[in-house]
Amino acid sequence: MKIYIKTYGCQMNERDSEACAGMLVEKGHSIVDSEEEADVLIFNTCSVRELAERKAIGKIGIMKKLKKLNPDLIIGVMGCMAQNLGEALLKKLPHVDFLIGTGQLHKLPDILESIAAERHQAALLEESPEVLTGMATHFYGRENPLFAYIAITRGCNRYCSYCIVPYVRGREISRDIPDVVQEVKKLVDSGVREIMLLGQNVAAFGLNGDTNPPPEGVSPFADLLHELNKIEGLKRIRFTSPYPSYFNDKLIDAIATLPKVCHNLHLPLQSGSNRILKKMNRQYTAEQYLTIVNKLKSRIPDMTFSTDVIVGFPDETEEDFNATRNLMNIVDYDNAFIFKYSPREGTPAAKMADQVPLEIKEKRNEILLKDLAVRSERQNRELIGSTQEVLIEGPSKRNPKRWSGRASNAKMVIFTPEPSMQIGGLAKIKIHRATKASLFGDITD
Ligand code: 5AD
Ligand code: SF4
C-alpha cells in the first residue's frame, strides 16, 4: 500500500513516524509525499497544547473529502491525541478508521493489514516496553544520513501540573544500555556520525520509574553517555530534554569530560519564579537551577544553553514574569521555546484560579522573543574570532559553493570547502563574520 504520514509535535513524534515508516517499508509498503496518491493516511499527533490538537483535528476533518473520492482510503491517527481523546475522537471524526496509542506503535503494520476487513479499530492500551526495543532499529528517509534520533526513554513520571504527557504517554520506561549501544553501533555502520538521544526526561534513563531524582553518585544516564562515547566512528552525542533536578555531579562530570558530548544543553526552565515553579509542581527553585547552570559554565566555558518557558501560567503576576525574564538573561540562553500556557483538561493547572488572559500571555511572549533575538545576535557577534569545531554536512542549501555544518554549541557555520574535506568529518573553522542565524568562517590548519 502507498502510505502518507503527517507528523505534528515533538522530536519523539518525528522519531516515531520515522520508525513506523521504516517498519512499513520493511513489510513491502511504500511511503509517498502527498495525500492524493496515498492508500493510507496516518496522522501522528500532539496533545501538549490545545492549538496542536485543533490543527490536527482540522486537517483530519478536511480528509473527509478525499475519502468521498476514494472510499477505500484508510485514515489512521497515532500519537498523543489518539491516546488522549480515544473513542471521542472517532465520534468527532467518523471517517477515521483506526487509532493507535503511543505505546503500541510497533503493532501498526499488523493493524493496517487487518484494517481492510475490519474498520474502526483502537489499539490504545498501556505503554508497552516492546515499543522501545521493537521500534529501535527501523529507520526510513532520514533527511540527513549523518544524524539520527534515538528514543531511550518514553513516558514521564513527573506530573508537572500543566502537562498532559504523563496521562497520555504513561509511566516512564527505559531501554537498557546494551540495547541502545547496539542500535547506535548499527547506525554508525550505516554512516551516522551524530545522535540525538530522546526522552520526556532523558536524565531519568535507567531509573526504573523511580519518581525521585537519583542521589549523588548515581546516574545511569551518565553511564549511558560513557558507553556511547566509546563507540568508534561516532563523533557527537546530543540529548533532549533532561529534567533539572536529575543533574548531580556525576552527570555534570560526564558532560564536562566526555569529548563526544556536545557543548549545548537544552534545560527546560518553565519559570524563573519560585512561587510559580511550586504551582507547576517543578521540583527545583530558580536558585537550584542556576547552580546547575553555573557548575556547567565553570567546567565548560563555551557551553550554550536553550530552554522551554511557559508564560501566563495561572496566577503569574508581572513580578513572576519579570523573575523569568531576569533568569533568562542571567543564563544567557541562545535559544528558547516560549509557550503560552494552554489549559489541558484533566491536569491540575487547568482548574487553578486566576487564569491569565490571552492578551497578557501574548505580550509576555513577545517580550521574551525580543530579548532572545537581541541576545542571540550579540552572542553570535561575540563568537567572531573564535575557532569552532564543525561536523561537515556538505554544500549549504543557499549557496552550494559554500559548505555548512554545526558547531558543538549547535550554531550553524558556513565556510569555504577545501578539496580534502569529507562530509561527516570534523573541521576547525575560524569565525570572521556573524549574522543572527549563522556564523561564517574559514578552515584553520
Ligand atoms: N501549555 C503550554 N506549554 C506547555 N508545555 C507543556 N504543557 C504545556 C501547556 N499545557 C511546554 C513545556 C514543555 C514543552 C514541551 O511544552 O514548556 O517543556
Ligand atoms: Fe510534562 Fe513535566 Fe514530564 Fe516534561 S517533565 S513531560 S513537562 S510532566
PDB file of N, CA, C and O in Angstrom, residues 25 27 46 70 100 106 139 166 182 324 427 430 436:
ATOM      1  N   VAL A  25       7.852   0.018   5.402  1.00  0.00           N
ATOM      2  CA  VAL A  25       8.643  -0.236   4.185  1.00  0.00           C
ATOM      3  C   VAL A  25       9.215  -1.657   4.229  1.00  0.00           C
ATOM      4  O   VAL A  25       9.209  -2.375   3.229  1.00  0.00           O
ATOM      5  N   LYS A  27       7.850  -4.126   5.444  1.00  0.00           N
ATOM      6  CA  LYS A  27       6.758  -5.060   5.129  1.00  0.00           C
ATOM      7  C   LYS A  27       6.316  -4.948   3.663  1.00  0.00           C
ATOM      8  O   LYS A  27       5.312  -5.528   3.272  1.00  0.00           O
ATOM      9  N   CYS A  46      -0.146  15.489  18.351  1.00  0.00           N
ATOM     10  CA  CYS A  46       0.417  16.040  19.589  1.00  0.00           C
ATOM     11  C   CYS A  46      -0.726  16.586  20.440  1.00  0.00           C
ATOM     12  O   CYS A  46      -1.690  17.127  19.900  1.00  0.00           O
ATOM     13  N   ASN A  70     -12.424   8.547  -2.701  1.00  0.00           N
ATOM     14  CA  ASN A  70     -11.852   7.198  -2.675  1.00  0.00           C
ATOM     15  C   ASN A  70     -12.276   6.477  -1.391  1.00  0.00           C
ATOM     16  O   ASN A  70     -11.598   6.531  -0.379  1.00  0.00           O
ATOM     17  N   ILE A 100      -4.206   4.511  17.073  1.00  0.00           N
ATOM     18  CA  ILE A 100      -3.187   3.677  17.718  1.00  0.00           C
ATOM     19  C   ILE A 100      -2.434   4.531  18.727  1.00  0.00           C
ATOM     20  O   ILE A 100      -1.999   5.641  18.409  1.00  0.00           O
ATOM     21  N   HIS A 106       4.468  -0.285  17.547  1.00  0.00           N
ATOM     22  CA  HIS A 106       5.115  -1.412  16.874  1.00  0.00           C
ATOM     23  C   HIS A 106       4.097  -2.344  16.230  1.00  0.00           C
ATOM     24  O   HIS A 106       4.440  -3.182  15.420  1.00  0.00           O
ATOM     25  N   PHE A 139      14.395   2.602  10.474  1.00  0.00           N
ATOM     26  CA  PHE A 139      14.625   3.963  10.021  1.00  0.00           C
ATOM     27  C   PHE A 139      14.151   4.093   8.594  1.00  0.00           C
ATOM     28  O   PHE A 139      14.240   3.169   7.825  1.00  0.00           O
ATOM     29  N   PRO A 166       2.232  12.877  31.079  1.00  0.00           N
ATOM     30  CA  PRO A 166       2.179  11.672  31.918  1.00  0.00           C
ATOM     31  C   PRO A 166       0.864  10.898  31.761  1.00  0.00           C
ATOM     32  O   PRO A 166       0.840   9.680  31.923  1.00  0.00           O
ATOM     33  N   GLN A 182      23.881  -1.037  20.951  1.00  0.00           N
ATOM     34  CA  GLN A 182      23.807  -1.847  19.730  1.00  0.00           C
ATOM     35  C   GLN A 182      23.133  -1.064  18.594  1.00  0.00           C
ATOM     36  O   GLN A 182      23.588  -1.088  17.450  1.00  0.00           O
ATOM     37  N   THR A 324      11.216  35.418  35.575  1.00  0.00           N
ATOM     38  CA  THR A 324      11.557  34.539  34.450  1.00  0.00           C
ATOM     39  C   THR A 324      12.458  35.277  33.464  1.00  0.00           C
ATOM     40  O   THR A 324      13.485  34.773  33.018  1.00  0.00           O
ATOM     41  N   ALA A 427      35.898  19.596  11.257  1.00  0.00           N
ATOM     42  CA  ALA A 427      36.876  20.584  10.800  1.00  0.00           C
ATOM     43  C   ALA A 427      36.877  21.756  11.760  1.00  0.00           C
ATOM     44  O   ALA A 427      35.851  22.087  12.353  1.00  0.00           O
ATOM     45  N   LYS A 430      37.659  29.014  11.717  1.00  0.00           N
ATOM     46  CA  LYS A 430      37.832  30.307  12.405  1.00  0.00           C
ATOM     47  C   LYS A 430      36.737  31.265  11.926  1.00  0.00           C
ATOM     48  O   LYS A 430      36.559  31.482  10.725  1.00  0.00           O
ATOM     49  N   LYS A 436      22.412  36.895  12.666  1.00  0.00           N
ATOM     50  CA  LYS A 436      21.564  36.357  13.723  1.00  0.00           C
ATOM     51  C   LYS A 436      21.487  34.829  13.639  1.00  0.00           C
ATOM     52  O   LYS A 436      21.467  34.132  14.635  1.00  0.00           O
TER      53      LYS A 436
END
